[in-house]
XYZ file of C-alpha atoms in Angstrom:
690
model
C -15.338 24.040 -31.498
C -16.809 23.504 -28.022
C -18.815 20.484 -29.117
C -15.775 18.210 -29.119
C -15.178 19.098 -25.461
C -18.763 18.531 -24.314
C -18.957 14.833 -23.458
C -15.632 14.481 -21.560
C -16.337 17.825 -19.868
C -19.664 16.551 -18.558
C -18.007 13.405 -17.257
C -15.193 15.394 -15.689
C -17.571 17.757 -13.894
C -19.812 14.893 -12.743
C -16.863 12.969 -11.292
C -15.498 16.103 -9.631
C -18.881 16.617 -8.018
C -18.896 13.009 -6.776
C -15.423 13.481 -5.305
C -16.353 16.710 -3.546
C -19.647 15.379 -2.150
C -18.069 12.098 -1.017
C -15.164 13.927 0.601
C -17.583 16.291 2.348
C -19.543 13.415 3.873
C -16.303 11.596 4.778
C -15.225 14.757 6.594
C -18.579 15.005 8.377
C -18.246 11.445 9.641
C -14.682 12.194 10.714
C -15.719 15.230 12.774
C -18.921 13.534 13.985
C -21.036 16.148 12.195
C -19.179 19.092 13.755
C -19.314 17.734 17.316
C -15.538 17.144 17.177
C -12.988 19.703 15.998
C -10.406 18.046 13.743
C -7.148 19.831 12.922
C -3.999 18.838 11.067
C -1.176 19.746 13.453
C 2.581 19.430 13.756
C 4.808 19.985 16.766
C 8.497 20.033 17.613
C 10.051 17.249 19.678
C 13.536 16.555 21.019
C 14.145 14.424 17.919
C 12.454 16.419 15.181
C 8.864 17.114 14.222
C 5.731 14.988 14.455
C 2.540 15.604 12.482
C -0.970 14.249 12.777
C -4.659 14.873 13.299
C -5.959 16.256 16.591
C -9.574 15.436 17.537
C -11.018 17.656 20.287
C -14.689 17.013 21.215
C -17.041 19.949 21.585
C -16.991 21.257 25.175
C -13.407 20.208 25.854
C -11.059 23.154 26.437
C -8.398 24.419 28.808
C -10.895 24.761 31.639
C -12.759 21.538 30.835
C -10.084 18.893 30.145
C -10.759 15.286 29.188
C -8.821 12.005 29.006
C -6.775 11.666 25.833
C -5.669 8.801 23.602
C -2.574 8.863 21.374
C -2.845 6.616 18.304
C -0.354 5.679 15.645
C 0.024 3.379 12.666
C 2.166 0.462 11.546
C 5.343 0.132 9.508
C 3.901 0.843 6.070
C 1.170 3.355 6.823
C 0.364 6.803 8.176
C -1.899 8.618 10.625
C -5.059 8.172 8.546
C -4.957 4.416 9.185
C -6.069 5.024 12.785
C -9.547 6.240 11.849
C -11.331 3.543 13.890
C -9.966 4.723 17.227
C -9.839 8.381 16.219
C -13.472 8.619 15.122
C -15.053 6.261 17.648
C -13.209 7.513 20.726
C -13.514 11.215 19.879
C -17.241 11.002 19.208
C -17.609 9.490 22.678
C -15.777 12.441 24.236
C -12.071 11.501 24.354
C -9.406 13.819 22.999
C -7.476 11.907 20.317
C -4.175 12.489 18.558
C -3.578 10.243 15.529
C -0.065 10.959 14.284
C 2.604 9.925 11.766
C 5.633 8.222 13.279
C 9.092 9.463 12.339
C 10.076 8.581 8.744
C 6.382 8.435 7.812
C 3.905 10.942 6.433
C 4.895 14.525 7.258
C 6.897 13.712 10.386
C 10.615 14.516 10.282
C 13.518 13.115 12.271
C 16.626 15.192 12.965
C 18.896 12.153 13.250
C 17.306 9.499 11.066
C 18.508 5.908 11.060
C 17.000 2.944 9.276
C 14.336 0.987 11.178
C 14.726 3.024 14.371
C 11.772 5.355 13.885
C 9.335 3.598 16.208
C 11.025 3.430 19.598
C 10.511 7.069 20.682
C 7.623 8.118 18.408
C 4.657 7.488 20.718
C 6.361 8.756 23.874
C 7.350 11.981 22.130
C 3.695 12.439 21.157
C 2.659 11.687 24.752
C 5.031 14.387 26.015
C 3.308 16.897 23.739
C -0.202 15.856 24.771
C 0.681 15.863 28.468
C 1.645 19.534 28.192
C -1.729 20.515 26.715
C -4.098 22.063 29.293
C -7.149 20.379 27.736
C -5.732 16.926 28.601
C -6.841 15.655 32.014
C -4.265 15.184 34.782
C -4.592 14.169 38.426
C -3.436 16.383 41.281
C -0.349 14.224 41.819
C 0.684 14.735 38.185
C -0.551 11.413 36.768
C -1.750 11.903 33.216
C -5.009 10.451 31.950
C -3.501 9.503 28.595
C -3.951 6.248 26.738
C -1.671 4.985 23.968
C -2.365 2.567 21.170
C -0.781 1.687 17.866
C -0.917 -0.986 15.218
C 2.030 -3.292 14.504
C 5.201 -1.167 14.795
C 2.948 1.455 16.366
C 2.067 -1.170 18.968
C 5.736 -1.668 19.778
C 6.136 2.100 19.996
C 3.201 2.176 22.443
C 4.881 -0.443 24.629
C 8.154 1.469 24.471
C 6.281 4.614 25.518
C 5.113 2.850 28.689
C 8.645 1.602 29.317
C 10.056 5.140 29.006
C 7.220 6.536 31.106
C 7.960 4.049 33.872
C 11.592 5.120 33.799
C 10.549 8.767 34.163
C 8.219 7.804 37.027
C 11.194 6.623 39.040
C 12.571 10.162 38.737
C 9.560 12.481 38.902
C 7.050 10.350 40.828
C 4.115 10.435 38.388
C 3.033 8.528 35.296
C 1.839 10.302 32.163
C 0.353 7.167 30.589
C -2.621 5.516 32.271
C -3.589 2.918 29.654
C -1.948 1.105 26.729
C -3.418 -1.064 23.988
C -0.844 -2.410 21.503
C -2.630 -3.819 18.433
C -1.043 -6.531 16.310
C 2.164 -6.407 18.381
C 3.532 -8.567 21.163
C 6.838 -7.850 22.953
C 9.578 -9.190 20.725
C 10.732 -5.742 19.538
C 10.597 -4.165 22.999
C 13.812 -4.069 25.017
C 12.368 -5.640 28.176
C 12.508 -9.242 29.323
C 9.059 -9.151 30.931
C 5.991 -6.940 31.025
C 6.356 -5.661 34.575
C 6.868 -2.131 33.241
C 3.100 -1.811 32.692
C 2.807 -1.549 36.485
C -0.540 -0.234 37.794
C -1.695 0.896 34.370
C -4.525 -0.662 32.404
C -2.940 -2.660 29.587
C -4.433 -4.747 26.815
C -3.353 -6.421 23.584
C -5.349 -7.091 20.439
C -3.854 -10.354 19.181
C -5.652 -11.646 16.072
C -5.865 -15.385 15.520
C -4.576 -15.058 11.951
C -1.932 -12.414 12.554
C 0.846 -13.020 10.032
C 3.698 -12.008 12.344
C 3.261 -12.324 16.099
C 1.631 -14.087 19.080
C 3.248 -17.490 18.587
C 6.231 -17.918 20.904
C 6.243 -21.710 20.718
C 6.702 -22.570 17.041
C 10.269 -22.277 15.752
C 10.821 -19.118 13.694
C 12.188 -21.187 10.813
C 8.760 -22.818 10.487
C 7.159 -19.504 9.629
C 4.734 -17.193 11.387
C 1.791 -17.223 8.962
C -0.371 -19.623 10.957
C -3.241 -19.721 13.448
C -2.417 -18.368 16.933
C -4.159 -18.062 20.286
C -2.259 -15.599 22.467
C -4.230 -16.321 25.631
C -2.697 -19.831 25.502
C 0.786 -18.641 24.552
C 3.350 -18.503 27.406
C 4.068 -14.830 26.734
C 0.358 -14.040 26.692
C -0.208 -15.886 29.944
C 2.704 -14.028 31.528
C 1.263 -10.694 30.393
C -2.060 -11.548 32.046
C -0.361 -12.821 35.197
C -1.852 -16.267 34.593
C 1.308 -18.342 34.164
C 0.732 -20.229 37.420
C -2.882 -20.978 36.524
C -1.978 -21.912 32.927
C -5.320 -20.731 31.574
C -6.920 -17.456 30.587
C -9.890 -16.182 28.634
C -9.916 -13.660 25.832
C -11.705 -10.400 26.590
C -11.560 -10.864 30.368
C -9.875 -8.145 32.459
C -7.454 -9.541 35.043
C -6.130 -7.556 38.021
C -2.352 -7.438 38.207
C 0.067 -5.271 40.250
C -2.652 -2.744 40.956
C -3.622 -2.464 37.293
C -5.587 -4.345 34.643
C -4.634 -6.783 31.888
C -6.698 -8.089 28.991
C -6.097 -9.830 25.652
C -8.540 -9.679 22.749
C -8.304 -12.322 20.013
C -10.374 -11.241 16.995
C -10.749 -13.739 14.180
C -8.843 -11.675 11.611
C -5.448 -11.063 10.013
C -2.801 -8.475 10.867
C -3.931 -5.734 8.421
C -7.599 -6.405 9.212
C -6.984 -4.852 12.648
C -7.096 -1.472 10.919
C -10.428 -2.188 9.236
C -12.544 -4.257 11.582
C -15.760 -3.796 13.534
C -14.533 -6.367 16.053
C -11.274 -4.518 16.653
C -13.322 -1.337 16.866
C -15.501 -2.835 19.611
C -12.425 -4.059 21.464
C -10.767 -0.635 21.279
C -13.865 1.187 22.516
C -14.434 -1.299 25.327
C -10.817 -1.249 26.445
C -10.403 2.513 26.754
C -13.819 2.931 28.323
C -13.106 0.345 31.040
C -9.474 1.397 31.379
C -10.262 5.054 32.062
C -13.148 4.151 34.371
C -10.638 2.106 36.375
C -7.854 4.706 36.253
C -10.108 7.628 37.190
C -11.330 5.633 40.174
C -7.736 5.347 41.452
C -7.623 9.125 42.067
C -9.900 10.727 44.623
C -9.596 14.127 42.927
C -10.945 12.862 39.608
C -14.554 12.147 38.796
C -16.202 9.585 36.528
C -16.142 9.474 32.731
C -19.534 11.156 32.540
C -18.238 14.117 34.534
C -15.921 14.859 31.603
C -18.663 14.595 29.012
C -17.715 11.097 27.875
C -20.619 8.941 26.759
C -19.515 5.429 27.698
C -22.890 4.002 26.699
C -22.838 5.275 23.114
C -23.347 2.266 20.873
C -22.532 1.453 17.278
C -19.652 2.386 15.024
C -19.662 4.911 12.206
C -16.013 4.924 11.028
C -16.894 2.565 8.171
C -19.123 5.285 6.697
C -16.065 7.453 6.223
C -14.379 4.471 4.605
C -17.336 4.062 2.253
C -17.259 7.716 1.218
C -13.495 7.767 0.677
C -13.859 4.599 -1.410
C -16.420 6.330 -3.642
C -14.014 9.257 -3.974
C -11.172 6.847 -4.794
C -13.145 5.131 -7.563
C -14.245 8.502 -8.928
C -10.627 9.707 -8.931
C -9.558 6.713 -11.008
C -12.497 7.237 -13.386
C -11.624 10.937 -13.645
C -8.359 10.054 -15.389
C -10.154 9.112 -18.614
C -12.121 12.336 -19.289
C -9.140 14.366 -18.067
C -6.964 12.607 -20.635
C -9.589 13.108 -23.336
C -9.836 16.841 -22.641
C -6.110 17.411 -22.299
C -5.304 15.673 -25.573
C -7.749 17.858 -27.490
C -5.517 20.842 -26.797
C -2.665 21.959 -29.074
C 0.683 20.274 -28.424
C -0.961 17.529 -26.334
C -2.890 16.244 -29.351
C 0.431 15.147 -30.826
C 0.291 12.044 -28.638
C -1.908 10.473 -31.297
C -0.399 8.619 -34.205
C -1.240 9.932 -37.668
C -3.852 7.968 -39.549
C -1.373 6.511 -41.998
C 0.866 5.353 -39.149
C -1.783 3.215 -37.469
C -3.540 1.801 -40.498
C -3.202 -1.928 -40.612
C -5.077 -4.518 -42.586
C -8.626 -3.248 -43.183
C -10.204 -6.628 -42.879
C -8.895 -8.205 -39.702
C -8.896 -11.941 -39.965
C -10.681 -13.750 -37.201
C -8.379 -15.772 -35.026
C -8.541 -19.456 -35.750
C -9.974 -21.539 -32.942
C -6.693 -23.349 -32.371
C -4.876 -19.994 -32.137
C -7.392 -18.749 -29.583
C -6.975 -21.893 -27.497
C -3.193 -21.565 -27.731
C -3.374 -17.931 -26.629
C -5.497 -18.826 -23.600
C -3.075 -21.612 -22.682
C -0.077 -19.264 -22.950
C -1.717 -16.556 -20.817
C -2.748 -19.077 -18.151
C 0.702 -20.689 -18.075
C 2.385 -17.283 -17.890
C 0.060 -16.338 -15.025
C 0.849 -19.518 -13.111
C 4.595 -19.120 -13.664
C 4.326 -15.492 -12.501
C 2.453 -16.624 -9.382
C 4.988 -19.382 -8.681
C 7.931 -16.992 -8.939
C 6.226 -14.185 -7.057
C 7.491 -15.142 -3.605
C 10.864 -16.137 -5.074
C 11.341 -12.652 -6.520
C 10.083 -10.817 -3.435
C 12.119 -12.884 -0.989
C 15.121 -12.985 -3.403
C 15.372 -16.760 -3.017
C 18.721 -17.710 -4.547
C 17.822 -21.276 -5.549
C 14.722 -20.311 -7.515
C 16.373 -17.354 -9.227
C 19.471 -19.380 -10.124
C 17.256 -21.995 -11.761
C 15.481 -19.336 -13.804
C 18.811 -17.717 -14.701
C 19.983 -21.064 -16.093
C 16.810 -21.260 -18.162
C 17.884 -18.040 -19.847
C 20.808 -19.958 -21.381
C 18.358 -22.189 -23.237
C 16.300 -19.206 -24.384
C 19.405 -17.406 -25.644
C 20.696 -20.547 -27.341
C 17.308 -21.273 -28.890
C 17.119 -17.726 -30.232
C 20.444 -18.141 -32.034
C 19.199 -21.419 -33.491
C 16.160 -19.571 -34.871
C 18.393 -16.901 -36.379
C 20.675 -19.433 -38.066
C 17.675 -21.450 -39.265
C 16.005 -18.358 -40.714
C 19.048 -17.471 -42.792
C 19.347 -21.053 -44.015
C 15.698 -21.018 -45.054
C 16.165 -17.652 -46.783
C 18.660 -19.275 -49.139
C 15.824 -21.313 -50.637
C 13.466 -18.334 -51.049
C 13.717 -16.255 -54.205
C 14.653 -12.545 -54.285
C 14.179 -10.220 -51.352
C 11.453 -12.301 -49.727
C 13.932 -14.666 -48.102
C 16.169 -11.863 -46.890
C 13.235 -9.948 -45.373
C 12.098 -13.106 -43.626
C 15.563 -13.707 -42.164
C 15.919 -10.075 -41.115
C 12.554 -10.158 -39.371
C 13.430 -13.332 -37.464
C 16.865 -11.942 -36.582
C 15.356 -8.751 -35.194
C 12.762 -10.597 -33.111
C 15.193 -13.200 -31.812
C 17.787 -10.496 -31.149
C 15.330 -8.629 -28.931
C 14.639 -11.823 -26.997
C 18.387 -12.398 -26.555
C 18.829 -8.856 -25.221
C 15.922 -9.216 -22.766
C 17.148 -12.656 -21.643
C 20.664 -11.341 -20.970
C 19.300 -8.353 -19.013
C 16.882 -10.592 -17.104
C 19.651 -13.040 -16.235
C 21.824 -10.202 -14.915
C 18.929 -9.019 -12.725
C 18.394 -12.516 -11.332
C 22.072 -12.901 -10.499
C 22.196 -9.510 -8.728
C 19.253 -9.515 -6.294
C 20.830 -6.917 -3.994
C 21.172 -4.134 -6.560
C 18.460 -2.030 -4.879
C 18.722 -2.852 -1.182
C 22.518 -2.598 -0.837
C 22.533 1.195 -1.175
C 20.817 4.041 0.687
C 19.984 5.718 -2.622
C 16.705 3.783 -2.592
C 15.584 4.230 1.007
C 12.094 2.741 1.282
C 12.561 -0.938 2.270
C 9.051 -2.093 1.385
C 9.273 -0.351 -1.996
C 12.637 -2.038 -2.612
C 10.914 -5.401 -2.369
C 8.141 -4.372 -4.739
C 10.557 -2.688 -7.166
C 12.718 -5.792 -7.498
C 9.650 -7.946 -8.034
C 8.383 -5.434 -10.607
C 11.575 -5.556 -12.663
C 11.742 -9.355 -12.489
C 8.060 -9.702 -13.369
C 8.639 -7.245 -16.205
C 11.346 -9.540 -17.564
C 8.935 -12.483 -17.590
C 6.264 -10.372 -19.300
C 8.640 -9.252 -22.043
C 10.003 -12.734 -22.695
C 6.501 -14.204 -22.876
C 5.163 -11.454 -25.128
C 8.120 -11.222 -27.523
C 8.333 -15.004 -27.668
C 4.667 -15.692 -28.455
C 3.290 -12.643 -30.304
C 4.997 -13.606 -33.613
C 3.047 -16.879 -33.574
C -0.278 -15.042 -33.604
C 0.865 -12.387 -36.083
C 2.359 -14.816 -38.570
C 1.158 -14.109 -42.082
C -0.402 -10.773 -41.090
C 0.923 -7.356 -41.995
C 0.891 -5.952 -38.470
C 2.717 -2.612 -38.500
C 2.923 -1.979 -34.742
C 2.471 -5.295 -32.885
C 3.835 -4.082 -29.534
C 2.706 -0.454 -29.542
C 6.300 0.776 -29.676
C 6.164 2.542 -33.027
C 6.007 6.300 -32.487
C 7.893 9.419 -33.508
C 10.099 11.301 -31.079
C 7.510 14.060 -31.042
C 4.864 11.573 -29.954
C 7.102 10.099 -27.258
C 8.038 13.498 -25.814
C 4.444 14.719 -25.997
C 3.351 11.509 -24.259
C 5.791 12.254 -21.429
C 4.504 15.837 -21.124
C 0.872 14.661 -21.176
C 1.529 12.064 -18.475
C 3.276 14.570 -16.212
C 0.492 17.159 -16.577
C -2.126 14.522 -15.754
C -0.197 13.350 -12.696
C 0.247 16.938 -11.501
C -3.461 17.720 -11.963
C -4.572 14.590 -10.103
C -2.327 15.180 -7.110
C -3.321 18.836 -7.046
C -6.915 17.647 -6.673
C -5.841 15.211 -3.930
C -4.024 18.043 -2.133
C -7.051 20.374 -2.346
C -9.345 17.687 -0.933
C -6.931 16.980 1.921
C -6.550 20.703 2.673
C -10.290 21.457 2.607
C -11.779 18.264 4.044
C -8.805 16.679 5.889
C -9.524 13.394 4.115
C -7.762 11.382 1.457
C -8.802 8.771 -1.112
C -8.698 5.355 0.508
C -10.183 1.925 0.955
C -8.869 -0.516 3.550
C -5.043 -0.294 3.423
C -4.938 1.274 -0.047
C -4.782 5.066 -0.237
C -3.908 7.973 -2.480
C -2.649 10.981 -0.566
C -0.329 13.926 -1.091
C 3.414 13.482 -0.751
C 6.037 15.720 0.821
C 9.363 16.867 -0.576
C 11.357 13.869 0.718
C 8.824 11.437 -0.690
C 8.888 13.340 -3.976
C 12.666 12.978 -4.298
C 12.472 9.306 -3.308
C 9.755 8.709 -5.917
C 11.925 10.218 -8.660
C 14.644 7.724 -7.762
C 12.281 4.756 -7.927
C 10.508 5.745 -11.156
C 13.180 4.342 -13.510
C 12.862 0.983 -11.748
C 9.088 0.888 -12.076
C 9.351 2.164 -15.645
C 10.873 -1.214 -16.502
C 7.746 -2.982 -15.267
C 5.199 -0.623 -16.789
C 7.045 -0.714 -20.120
C 6.776 -4.510 -20.080
C 3.140 -4.248 -18.994
C 2.427 -1.817 -21.815
C 3.941 -4.156 -24.399
C 2.080 -7.201 -23.025
C -1.286 -5.461 -22.788
C -1.008 -3.871 -26.244
C 0.069 -7.093 -27.939
C -2.793 -9.068 -26.418
C -5.673 -6.555 -26.509
C -5.084 -3.992 -29.287
C -7.681 -5.578 -31.563
C -10.228 -6.083 -28.797
C -12.988 -3.709 -27.737
C -15.022 -2.988 -24.623
C -15.060 -4.385 -21.130
C -13.726 -7.813 -22.141
C -10.499 -6.161 -23.271
C -10.324 -4.256 -19.973
C -10.702 -7.454 -17.965
C -8.007 -9.194 -19.982
C -5.671 -6.212 -19.640
C -6.166 -6.129 -15.874
C -5.764 -9.913 -15.605
C -2.465 -9.924 -17.494
C -0.988 -7.757 -14.733
C -2.874 -8.762 -11.586
C -3.506 -12.432 -12.393
C -0.311 -13.833 -10.795
C -0.901 -11.800 -7.630
C -4.514 -12.995 -7.306
C -3.562 -16.627 -7.889
C -0.851 -16.424 -5.235
C -3.015 -14.683 -2.617
C -5.943 -17.067 -3.105
C -3.665 -20.079 -2.779
C -1.775 -18.658 0.223
C -4.872 -17.841 2.268
C -6.994 -20.770 1.131
C -4.351 -23.098 2.545
C -3.999 -20.954 5.684
C -7.700 -20.940 6.551
C -8.143 -24.637 5.802
C -5.021 -26.045 7.457
C -4.101 -23.315 9.992
C -0.703 -22.945 8.268
C -0.219 -20.895 5.105
C 1.112 -22.406 1.911
C 4.206 -20.238 2.400
C 4.341 -19.726 6.191
C 7.473 -17.537 6.086
C 5.958 -15.174 3.503
C 4.458 -12.639 5.922
C 5.081 -8.954 5.198
C 5.427 -9.460 1.467
C 2.036 -11.155 1.236
C 0.539 -8.055 2.834
C 2.346 -5.857 0.299
C 0.726 -7.890 -2.474
C -2.771 -6.900 -1.334
C -1.949 -3.284 -2.132
C -0.803 -4.306 -5.615
C -4.226 -5.671 -6.557
C -5.962 -2.296 -7.114
C -2.810 -0.720 -8.566
C -2.231 -3.437 -11.167
C -5.927 -3.770 -12.030
C -6.319 -0.043 -12.674
C -2.934 0.155 -14.423
C -3.929 -2.601 -16.856
C -7.133 -0.809 -17.817
C -5.371 2.555 -18.114
C -2.693 1.078 -20.344
C -5.256 -0.508 -22.647
C -7.488 2.569 -22.905
C -4.652 5.056 -23.419
C -2.922 2.796 -25.940
C -6.140 2.268 -27.854
C -6.578 6.035 -28.182
C -2.988 6.952 -29.026
C -1.980 3.939 -31.105
C 1.123 3.357 -28.942
C 2.032 2.552 -25.358
C 4.079 5.603 -24.410
C 1.544 7.856 -22.673
C 0.258 4.957 -20.601
C 3.754 3.782 -19.640
C 4.879 7.245 -18.511
C 1.645 7.949 -16.645
C 1.412 4.661 -14.734
C 5.124 4.767 -13.840
C 4.881 8.262 -12.366
C 1.410 8.131 -10.814
C 1.643 4.783 -9.045
C 5.198 5.416 -7.824
C 3.992 8.580 -6.082
C 1.039 6.645 -4.648
C 3.364 3.990 -3.215
C 5.964 6.377 -1.736
C 3.364 8.520 0.060
C 2.118 5.525 2.038
C 5.156 3.829 3.492
C 8.345 4.317 5.482
C 10.883 6.487 3.660
C 14.144 6.722 5.577
C 15.776 10.124 5.237
C 19.361 8.987 5.813
C 20.172 9.418 2.129
C 19.008 13.034 2.116
C 21.718 14.175 4.543
């Protein structure tokens, strides 16, 4: 009895051990091997509740305060994305708060409104930190607090300084001493110039390949995905106080209005700011020099060393945490397979498998003819290229491209009816039931194509079906969801239109993996939900014990809150369309294949168009200084996160379908699991929950 559980049990335990050990070491890097106390905190504000991670170095307390830095993330992320500044600054002796902005992570807003989360987020966090006795303040009330954020977090940091300057005019002291917006210039800040920085130390990290900002010369209609040099830009020169001189150097601190100004220009893209040794060096250098300067402006404050800050500490270790969380992430994905194997050995769950007589097909499988194999390769490549070509059209909802494709549906629908009529005409010349069966088979197949084409055409002609209502309240997910449904339509049309060619003359009982009893379908749903619950329970335990998640670069798996849970339930039916199409396409093309080659093909069917598009987009950008699609900025960044999701989903679909003999468990699991993953890592506006 126990023997059948042995092998998957060993794998499950081994992978659990890898996850626990990796998470432990990630936690040790995060707390600098117990020299920094890290706590998950939340606190009330005038607008709601903010949550985040508080890093307090050993030796810092109410009687021994230290300078503090408040860090926050960009539009699509959460507090964990600020690990570079959090780890590197705290291990040097700074107090650090890395927090979730409103509408993100576990932070809540009492009066939510779409795309307004960022303006007060950082300053509300500053107010909290200023009131803490372990945060250093001068005798005149000036706070030794630095602020920094990436992208929208950078705008929030600039807003914080603007609000702080307004309060200074009333109370006579400034709470913020230094500000370093990262990947953000001033176009979202309600101020005509940068005079509000005043005597503070202020810097900007402005990457050369930033997809959004730092080019105030090129017309917006020409697109922002291009090479930039902010120290030569008129806005950059104004920030540095070098407009009259007309020249400036990156990384050089300039004195201005009693404070400091500096611009760093790392050779990287917008999201690379959150995962870069160069940005790490710039951040460390800026806050070290900024606080040295600011402390020197107050006679009652000492030097950095007098507060236990090691300004000479070299090297960066944050990437070690990233390496350990990546190992945990890979192990978590691998854990799905033995967990599925063990779960489906139990009563009830073992009903996901088709009975032997239901999956038996021809015993001797004919080898594909060489011309069929070549044709299949050609079809997959063409489908991949078409998917890549329409990728930006679907995500940007470009009317011209979608109208053209909608018109193509007329030809597909008309051609399908021609096939149906032709089949019945041919059946008249075939004796007995053979002709009728042939005509019925063609009618069924062509009828399915007609149905899909009509549904696909309706989707193309109604691009605003998701974004025009608050029911679906995560803007970035709206973009992905629409692309997913449109891409699903292409997958279904390609698969249903070509699979009969390769199955002609063969008695294939379940060519698309759809054949299953209601018991199997319902058991597949139950199995998928139990697996998803178990995986996120493990993620929650790891986060609770180690204060880490499962991440690599901008891709992460973390626990979700109640609002994100409700939002995910609303998006699941939309993503179910895509994963159903993916299940059909993967099953039809790989169900007679074995091993790693089948896994690669399954992954490629889903992720191929995305890879082709990204390679083309950035190859052109780096070789010509202007991207192939220069207006395709945010959505191209969203695509990077789809690469691991689609690759893993393709392999999961193939493996689960191979075991069960149908696509249903894989479709339900991928729809639920990856929707939760997406919703826990982006902005979810709460206006539709009121």
